[in-house]
mmCIF file of C-alpha atoms in Angstrom:
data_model
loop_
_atom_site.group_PDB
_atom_site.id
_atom_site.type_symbol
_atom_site.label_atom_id
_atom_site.label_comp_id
_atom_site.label_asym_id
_atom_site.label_seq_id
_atom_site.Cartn_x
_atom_site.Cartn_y
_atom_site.Cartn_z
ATOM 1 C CA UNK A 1 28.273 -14.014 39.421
ATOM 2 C CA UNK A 2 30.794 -13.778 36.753
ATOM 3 C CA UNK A 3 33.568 -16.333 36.166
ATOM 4 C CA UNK A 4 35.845 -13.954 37.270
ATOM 5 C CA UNK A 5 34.287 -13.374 40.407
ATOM 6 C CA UNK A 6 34.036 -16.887 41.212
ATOM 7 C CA UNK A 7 37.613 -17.951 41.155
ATOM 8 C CA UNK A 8 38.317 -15.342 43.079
ATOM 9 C CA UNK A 9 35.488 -16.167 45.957
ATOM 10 C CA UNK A 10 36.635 -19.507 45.676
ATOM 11 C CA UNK A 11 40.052 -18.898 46.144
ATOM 12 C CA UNK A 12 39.169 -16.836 49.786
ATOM 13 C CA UNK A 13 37.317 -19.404 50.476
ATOM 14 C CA UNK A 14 40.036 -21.964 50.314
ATOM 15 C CA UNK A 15 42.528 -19.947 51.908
ATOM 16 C CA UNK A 16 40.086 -19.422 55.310
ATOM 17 C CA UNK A 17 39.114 -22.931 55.321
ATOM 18 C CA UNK A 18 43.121 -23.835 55.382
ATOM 19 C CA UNK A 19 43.370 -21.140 58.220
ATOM 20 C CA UNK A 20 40.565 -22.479 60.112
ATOM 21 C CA UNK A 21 41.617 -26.347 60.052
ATOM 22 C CA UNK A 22 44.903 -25.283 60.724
ATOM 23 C CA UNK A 23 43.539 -23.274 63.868
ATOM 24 C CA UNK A 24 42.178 -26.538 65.156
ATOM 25 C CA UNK A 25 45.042 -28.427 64.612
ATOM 26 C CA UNK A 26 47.492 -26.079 66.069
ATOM 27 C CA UNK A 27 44.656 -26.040 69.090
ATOM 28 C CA UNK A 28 44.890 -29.521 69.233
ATOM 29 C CA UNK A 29 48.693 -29.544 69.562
ATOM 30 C CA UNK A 30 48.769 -27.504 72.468
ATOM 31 C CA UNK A 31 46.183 -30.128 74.307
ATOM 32 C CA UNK A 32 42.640 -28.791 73.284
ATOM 33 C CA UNK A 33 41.804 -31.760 71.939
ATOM 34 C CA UNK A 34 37.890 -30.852 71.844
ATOM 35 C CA UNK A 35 38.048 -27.932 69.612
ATOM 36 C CA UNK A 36 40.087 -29.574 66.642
ATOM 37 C CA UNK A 37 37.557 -31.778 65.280
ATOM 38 C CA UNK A 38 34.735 -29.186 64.851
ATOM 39 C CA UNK A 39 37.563 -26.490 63.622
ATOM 40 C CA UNK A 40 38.581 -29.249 61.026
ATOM 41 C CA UNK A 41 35.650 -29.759 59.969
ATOM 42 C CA UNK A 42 34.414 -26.177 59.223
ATOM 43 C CA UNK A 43 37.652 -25.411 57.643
ATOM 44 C CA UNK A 44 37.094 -28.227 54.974
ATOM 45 C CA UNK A 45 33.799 -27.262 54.450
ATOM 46 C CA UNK A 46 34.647 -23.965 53.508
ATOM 47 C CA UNK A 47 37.862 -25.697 51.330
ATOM 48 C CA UNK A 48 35.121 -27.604 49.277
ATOM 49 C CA UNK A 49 33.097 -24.743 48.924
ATOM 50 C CA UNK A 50 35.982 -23.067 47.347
ATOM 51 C CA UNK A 51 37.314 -25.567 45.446
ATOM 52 C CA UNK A 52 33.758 -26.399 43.862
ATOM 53 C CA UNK A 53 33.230 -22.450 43.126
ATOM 54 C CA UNK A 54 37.103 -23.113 41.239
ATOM 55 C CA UNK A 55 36.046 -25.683 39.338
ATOM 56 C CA UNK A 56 32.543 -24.130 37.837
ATOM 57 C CA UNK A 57 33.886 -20.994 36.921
ATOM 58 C CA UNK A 58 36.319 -21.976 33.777
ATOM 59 C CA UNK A 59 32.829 -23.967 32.443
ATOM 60 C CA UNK A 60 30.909 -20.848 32.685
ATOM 61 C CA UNK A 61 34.363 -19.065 31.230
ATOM 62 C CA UNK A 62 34.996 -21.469 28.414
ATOM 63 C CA UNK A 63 30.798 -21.545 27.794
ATOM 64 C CA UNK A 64 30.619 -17.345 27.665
ATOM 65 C CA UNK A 65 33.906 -17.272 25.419
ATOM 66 C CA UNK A 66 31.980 -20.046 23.256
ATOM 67 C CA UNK A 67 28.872 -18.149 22.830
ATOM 68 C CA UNK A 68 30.946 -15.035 21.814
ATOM 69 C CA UNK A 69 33.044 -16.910 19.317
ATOM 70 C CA UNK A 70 29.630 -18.152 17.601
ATOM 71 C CA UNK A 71 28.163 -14.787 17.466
ATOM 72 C CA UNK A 72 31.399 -13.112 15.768
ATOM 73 C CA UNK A 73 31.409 -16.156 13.095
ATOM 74 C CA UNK A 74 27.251 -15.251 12.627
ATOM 75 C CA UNK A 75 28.649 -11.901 11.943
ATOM 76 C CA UNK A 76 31.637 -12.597 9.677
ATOM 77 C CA UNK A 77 29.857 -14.994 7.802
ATOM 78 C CA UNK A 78 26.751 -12.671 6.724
ATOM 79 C CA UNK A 79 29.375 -10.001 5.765
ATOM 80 C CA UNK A 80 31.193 -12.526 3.740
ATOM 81 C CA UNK A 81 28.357 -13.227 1.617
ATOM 82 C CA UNK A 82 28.281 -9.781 0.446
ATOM 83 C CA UNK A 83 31.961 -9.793 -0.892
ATOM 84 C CA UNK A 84 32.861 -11.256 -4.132
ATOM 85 C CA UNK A 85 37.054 -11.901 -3.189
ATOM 86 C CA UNK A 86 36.450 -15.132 -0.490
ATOM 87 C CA UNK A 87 37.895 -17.610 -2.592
ATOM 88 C CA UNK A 88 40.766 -15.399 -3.210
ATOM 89 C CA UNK A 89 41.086 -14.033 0.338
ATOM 90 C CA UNK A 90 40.572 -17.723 2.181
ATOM 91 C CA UNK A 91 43.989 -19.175 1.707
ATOM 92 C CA UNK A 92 46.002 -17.089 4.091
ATOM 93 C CA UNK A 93 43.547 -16.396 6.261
ATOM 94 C CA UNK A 94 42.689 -20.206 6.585
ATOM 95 C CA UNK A 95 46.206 -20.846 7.895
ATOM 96 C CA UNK A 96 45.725 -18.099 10.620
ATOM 97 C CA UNK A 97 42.075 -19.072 11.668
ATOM 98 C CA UNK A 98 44.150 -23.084 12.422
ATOM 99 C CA UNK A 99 46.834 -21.151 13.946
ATOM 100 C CA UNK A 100 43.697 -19.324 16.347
ATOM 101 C CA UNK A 101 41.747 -22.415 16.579
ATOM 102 C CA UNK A 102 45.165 -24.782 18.272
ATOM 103 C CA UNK A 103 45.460 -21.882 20.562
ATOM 104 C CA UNK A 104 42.114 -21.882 21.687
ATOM 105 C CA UNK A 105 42.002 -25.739 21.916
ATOM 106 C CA UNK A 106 45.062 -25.835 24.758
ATOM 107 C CA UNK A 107 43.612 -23.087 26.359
ATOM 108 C CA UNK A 108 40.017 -25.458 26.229
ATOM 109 C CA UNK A 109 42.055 -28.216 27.299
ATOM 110 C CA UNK A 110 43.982 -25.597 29.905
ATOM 111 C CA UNK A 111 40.415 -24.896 31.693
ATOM 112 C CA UNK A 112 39.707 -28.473 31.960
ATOM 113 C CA UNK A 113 43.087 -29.404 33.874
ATOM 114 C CA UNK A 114 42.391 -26.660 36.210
ATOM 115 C CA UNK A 115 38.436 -27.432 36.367
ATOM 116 C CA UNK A 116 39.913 -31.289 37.134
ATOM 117 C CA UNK A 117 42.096 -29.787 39.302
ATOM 118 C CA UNK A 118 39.433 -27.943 41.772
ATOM 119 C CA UNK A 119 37.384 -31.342 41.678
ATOM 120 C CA UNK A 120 40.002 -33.753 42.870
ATOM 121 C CA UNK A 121 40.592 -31.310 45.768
ATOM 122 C CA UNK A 122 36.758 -30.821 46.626
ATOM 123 C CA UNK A 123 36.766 -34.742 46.600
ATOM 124 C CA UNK A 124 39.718 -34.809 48.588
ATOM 125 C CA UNK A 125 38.131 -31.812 51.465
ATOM 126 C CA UNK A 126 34.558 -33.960 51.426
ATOM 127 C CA UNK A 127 36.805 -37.269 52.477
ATOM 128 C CA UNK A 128 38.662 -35.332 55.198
ATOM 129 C CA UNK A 129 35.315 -34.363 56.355
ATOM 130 C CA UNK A 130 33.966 -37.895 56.795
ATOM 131 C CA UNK A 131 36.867 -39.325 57.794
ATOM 132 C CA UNK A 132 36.655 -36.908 60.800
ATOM 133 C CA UNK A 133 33.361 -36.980 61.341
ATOM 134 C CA UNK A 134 33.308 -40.779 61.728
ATOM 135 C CA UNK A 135 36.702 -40.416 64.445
ATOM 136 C CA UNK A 136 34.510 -38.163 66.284
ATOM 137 C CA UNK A 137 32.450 -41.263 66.936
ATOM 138 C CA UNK A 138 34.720 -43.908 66.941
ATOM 139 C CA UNK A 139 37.905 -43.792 66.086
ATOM 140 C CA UNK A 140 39.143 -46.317 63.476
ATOM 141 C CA UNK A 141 41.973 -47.160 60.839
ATOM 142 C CA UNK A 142 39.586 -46.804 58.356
ATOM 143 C CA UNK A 143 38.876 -43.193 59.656
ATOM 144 C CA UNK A 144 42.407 -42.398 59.264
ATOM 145 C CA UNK A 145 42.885 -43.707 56.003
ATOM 146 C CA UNK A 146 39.576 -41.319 54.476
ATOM 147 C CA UNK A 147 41.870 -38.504 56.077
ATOM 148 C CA UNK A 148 45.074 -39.440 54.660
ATOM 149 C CA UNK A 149 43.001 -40.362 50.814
ATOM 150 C CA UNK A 150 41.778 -36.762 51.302
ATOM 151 C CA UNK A 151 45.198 -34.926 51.497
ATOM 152 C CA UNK A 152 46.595 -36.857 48.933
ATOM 153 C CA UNK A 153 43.914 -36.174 46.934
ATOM 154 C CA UNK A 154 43.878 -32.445 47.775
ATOM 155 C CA UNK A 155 47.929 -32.688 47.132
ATOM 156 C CA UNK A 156 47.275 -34.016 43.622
ATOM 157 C CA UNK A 157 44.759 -31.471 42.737
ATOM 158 C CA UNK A 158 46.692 -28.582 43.624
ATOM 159 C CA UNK A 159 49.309 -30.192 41.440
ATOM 160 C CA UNK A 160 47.169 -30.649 38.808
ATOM 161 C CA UNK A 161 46.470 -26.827 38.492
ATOM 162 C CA UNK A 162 49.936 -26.113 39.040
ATOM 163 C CA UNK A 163 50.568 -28.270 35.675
ATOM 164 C CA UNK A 164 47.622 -25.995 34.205
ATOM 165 C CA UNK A 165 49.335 -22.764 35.085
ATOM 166 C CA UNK A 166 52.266 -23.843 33.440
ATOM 167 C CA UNK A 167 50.670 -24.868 30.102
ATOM 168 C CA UNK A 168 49.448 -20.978 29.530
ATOM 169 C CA UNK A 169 53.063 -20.363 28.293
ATOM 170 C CA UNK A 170 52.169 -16.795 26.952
ATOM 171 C CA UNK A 171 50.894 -15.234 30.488
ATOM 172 C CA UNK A 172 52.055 -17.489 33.216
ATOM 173 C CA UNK A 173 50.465 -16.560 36.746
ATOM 174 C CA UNK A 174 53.535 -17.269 38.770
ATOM 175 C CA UNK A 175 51.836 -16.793 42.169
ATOM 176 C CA UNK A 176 49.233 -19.410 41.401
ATOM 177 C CA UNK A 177 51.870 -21.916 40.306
ATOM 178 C CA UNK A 178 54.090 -20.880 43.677
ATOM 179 C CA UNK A 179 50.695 -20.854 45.399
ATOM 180 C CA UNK A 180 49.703 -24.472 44.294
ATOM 181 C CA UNK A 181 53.184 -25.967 44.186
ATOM 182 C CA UNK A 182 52.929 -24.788 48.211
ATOM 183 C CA UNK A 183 49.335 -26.716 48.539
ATOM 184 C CA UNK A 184 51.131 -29.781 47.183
ATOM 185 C CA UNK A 185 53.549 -29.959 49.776
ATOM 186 C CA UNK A 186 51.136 -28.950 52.433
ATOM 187 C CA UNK A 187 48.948 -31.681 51.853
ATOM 188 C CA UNK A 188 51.659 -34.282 51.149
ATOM 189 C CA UNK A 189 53.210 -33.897 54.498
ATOM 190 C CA UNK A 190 50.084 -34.442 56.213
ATOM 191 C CA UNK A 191 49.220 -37.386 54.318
ATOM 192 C CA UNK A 192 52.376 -38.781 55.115
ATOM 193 C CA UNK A 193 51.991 -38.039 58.685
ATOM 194 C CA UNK A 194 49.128 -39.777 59.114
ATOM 195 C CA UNK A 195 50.055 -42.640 56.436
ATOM 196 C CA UNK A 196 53.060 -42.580 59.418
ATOM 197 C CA UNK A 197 51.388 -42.674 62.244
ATOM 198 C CA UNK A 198 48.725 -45.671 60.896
ATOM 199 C CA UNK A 199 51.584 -48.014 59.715
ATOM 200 C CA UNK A 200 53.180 -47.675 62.997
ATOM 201 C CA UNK A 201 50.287 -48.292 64.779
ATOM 202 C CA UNK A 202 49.465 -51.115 63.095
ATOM 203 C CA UNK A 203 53.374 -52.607 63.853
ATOM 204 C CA UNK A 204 52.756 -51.620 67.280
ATOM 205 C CA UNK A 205 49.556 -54.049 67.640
ATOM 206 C CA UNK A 206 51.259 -57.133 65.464
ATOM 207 C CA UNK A 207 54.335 -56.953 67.574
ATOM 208 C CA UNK A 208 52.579 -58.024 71.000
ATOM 209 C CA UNK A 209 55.734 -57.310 73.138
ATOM 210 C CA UNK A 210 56.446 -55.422 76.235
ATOM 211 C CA UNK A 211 54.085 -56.285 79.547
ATOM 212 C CA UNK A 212 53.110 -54.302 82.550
ATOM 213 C CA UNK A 213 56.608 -53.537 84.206
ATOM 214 C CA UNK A 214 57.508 -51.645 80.647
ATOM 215 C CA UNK A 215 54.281 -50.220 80.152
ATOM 216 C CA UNK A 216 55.216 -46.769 81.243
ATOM 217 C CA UNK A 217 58.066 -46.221 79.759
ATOM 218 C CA UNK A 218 56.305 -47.214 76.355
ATOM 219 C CA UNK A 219 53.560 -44.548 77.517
ATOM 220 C CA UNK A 220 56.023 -41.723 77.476
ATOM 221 C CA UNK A 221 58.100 -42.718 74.328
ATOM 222 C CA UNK A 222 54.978 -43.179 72.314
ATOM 223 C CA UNK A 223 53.936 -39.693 73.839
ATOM 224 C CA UNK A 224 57.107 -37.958 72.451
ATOM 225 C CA UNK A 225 56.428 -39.249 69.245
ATOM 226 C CA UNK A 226 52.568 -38.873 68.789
ATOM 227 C CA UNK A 227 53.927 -35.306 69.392
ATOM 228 C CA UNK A 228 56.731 -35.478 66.770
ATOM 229 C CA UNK A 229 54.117 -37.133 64.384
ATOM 230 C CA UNK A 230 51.719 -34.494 65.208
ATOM 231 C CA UNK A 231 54.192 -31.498 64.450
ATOM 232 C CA UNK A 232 55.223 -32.975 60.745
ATOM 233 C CA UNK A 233 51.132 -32.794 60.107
ATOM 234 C CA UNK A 234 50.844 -29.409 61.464
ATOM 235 C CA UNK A 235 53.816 -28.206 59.741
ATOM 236 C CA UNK A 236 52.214 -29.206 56.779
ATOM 237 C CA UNK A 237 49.082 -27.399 57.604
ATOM 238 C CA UNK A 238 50.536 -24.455 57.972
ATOM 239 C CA UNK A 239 52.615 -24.673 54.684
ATOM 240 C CA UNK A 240 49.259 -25.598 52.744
ATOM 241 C CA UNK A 241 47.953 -22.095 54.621
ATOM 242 C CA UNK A 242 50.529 -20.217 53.157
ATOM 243 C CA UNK A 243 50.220 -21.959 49.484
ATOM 244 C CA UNK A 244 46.433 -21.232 49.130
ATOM 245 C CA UNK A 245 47.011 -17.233 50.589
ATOM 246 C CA UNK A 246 49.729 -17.011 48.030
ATOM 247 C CA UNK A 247 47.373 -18.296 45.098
ATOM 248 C CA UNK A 248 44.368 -16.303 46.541
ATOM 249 C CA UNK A 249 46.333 -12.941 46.254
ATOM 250 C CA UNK A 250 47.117 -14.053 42.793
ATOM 251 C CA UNK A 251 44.130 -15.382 41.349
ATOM 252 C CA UNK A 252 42.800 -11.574 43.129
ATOM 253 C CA UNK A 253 45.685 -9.593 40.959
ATOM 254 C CA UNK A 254 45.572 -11.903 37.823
ATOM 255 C CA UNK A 255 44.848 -9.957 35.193
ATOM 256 C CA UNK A 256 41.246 -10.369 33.439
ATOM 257 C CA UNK A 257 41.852 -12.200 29.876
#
């Protein structure tokens, strides 16, 4: 598969493993609890799998441009031999060969932001999986805090290739940056949500207040806002949806360099 072909797979791939988790959550919402967890967890699968496809193809992009690039200087150079003008001729073109060589050095630099990029949010998919995985057991703080590592992770990545996008000034691929920009949001709101929900938690437990004549009242209010909480993270969800659609159809349309 060509690296074309892979950012492309990997970008579909992304964008159904957003729908999927997204599914679960929304499932989860409406109070079927027993579907999310398996839901989230084959949507981030799939996430990783597309973010890892993302992140090999601009090494097997930036290798194939490489190997052409040696065998056009094999080329030049044997057909240099044969003139007798290179010392004359070498002066101006020296100054454009630089000129070709910076370009090709941001756009080096370029693919390894966006191959960073793609990493960070595999990373940040794998920890969402365990951190799930592990509350499907037992759930724990600690469990919740792989979750909320993993969105902030995945909301740094997709920030990261956001900044990438905007370093190719010549050809800008606006509905990758819009795309990514999205993703960042997405997974920022969910990290905060569950950042949220942890820290009050954890007030809730070091207060020790309110006994059994208050206890349901305090049932209900912390019902109305585990729902509140809930709605921020699925809001977010959905918004991260909509950012990795957006940057599938244009990493699909992006014209081939």
């Amino acid at each position: 598969m060509n690296p074309r072909s892979l950012e492309v797979t990997g970008a579909w791939f992304q964008a159904g493993g957003n729908i999927i988790s997204a599914i679960g959550n929304t499932r989860a919402f409406i109070g079927e609890e027993n579907v999310e967890d398996p839901l989230v967890i084959v949507g981030e699968s799939l996430q990783a799998l597309g973010n890892v496809l993302q992140a090999v193809a601009p090494e097997h992009s930036t290798n194939s441009k490489e190997d052409e690039k040696e065998e056009t200087e094999q080329i030049d150079e044997s057909a240099h031999k044969n003139e007798n003008k290179i010392v004359k001729n070498k002066q101006p073109g020296d100054v454009k060969d630089q000129g070709e060589n910076n370009v090709n050095q941001v756009k080096k630099k370029g693919k390894s932001l966006e191959k960073t990029g793609a990493e960070v949010q595999a990373l940040g998919n794998i920890s969402d999986i365990i951190g799930t995985v592990l509350n499907m057991e037992k759930e724990e703080k600690e469990n919740d805090y792989l979750i909320i590592a993993g969105n902030s992770l995945q909301s740094l990545g997709a920030f990261l290739e956001v900044v990438d996008e905007l370093r190719d000034v010549p050809d800008i691929q606006w509905l990758e940056v819009i795309g990514n920009s999205i993703q960042t949001l997405g997974a920022g709101l969910q990290a905060f949500q569950g950042l949220y929900n942890v820290l009050k938690e954890e007030k809730k437990e070091s207060d020790n207040e309110k006994e059994d004549d208050n206890s349901q009242k305090n049932g209900e209010g912390k019902k109305e806002t585990k729902v509140d909480e809930q709605l921020l993270g699925l809001i977010g969800n959905w918004i991260q949806v909509i950012g990795a659609v957006i940057e599938a159809i244009g990493e699909t349309i992006e014209p081939q360099s």
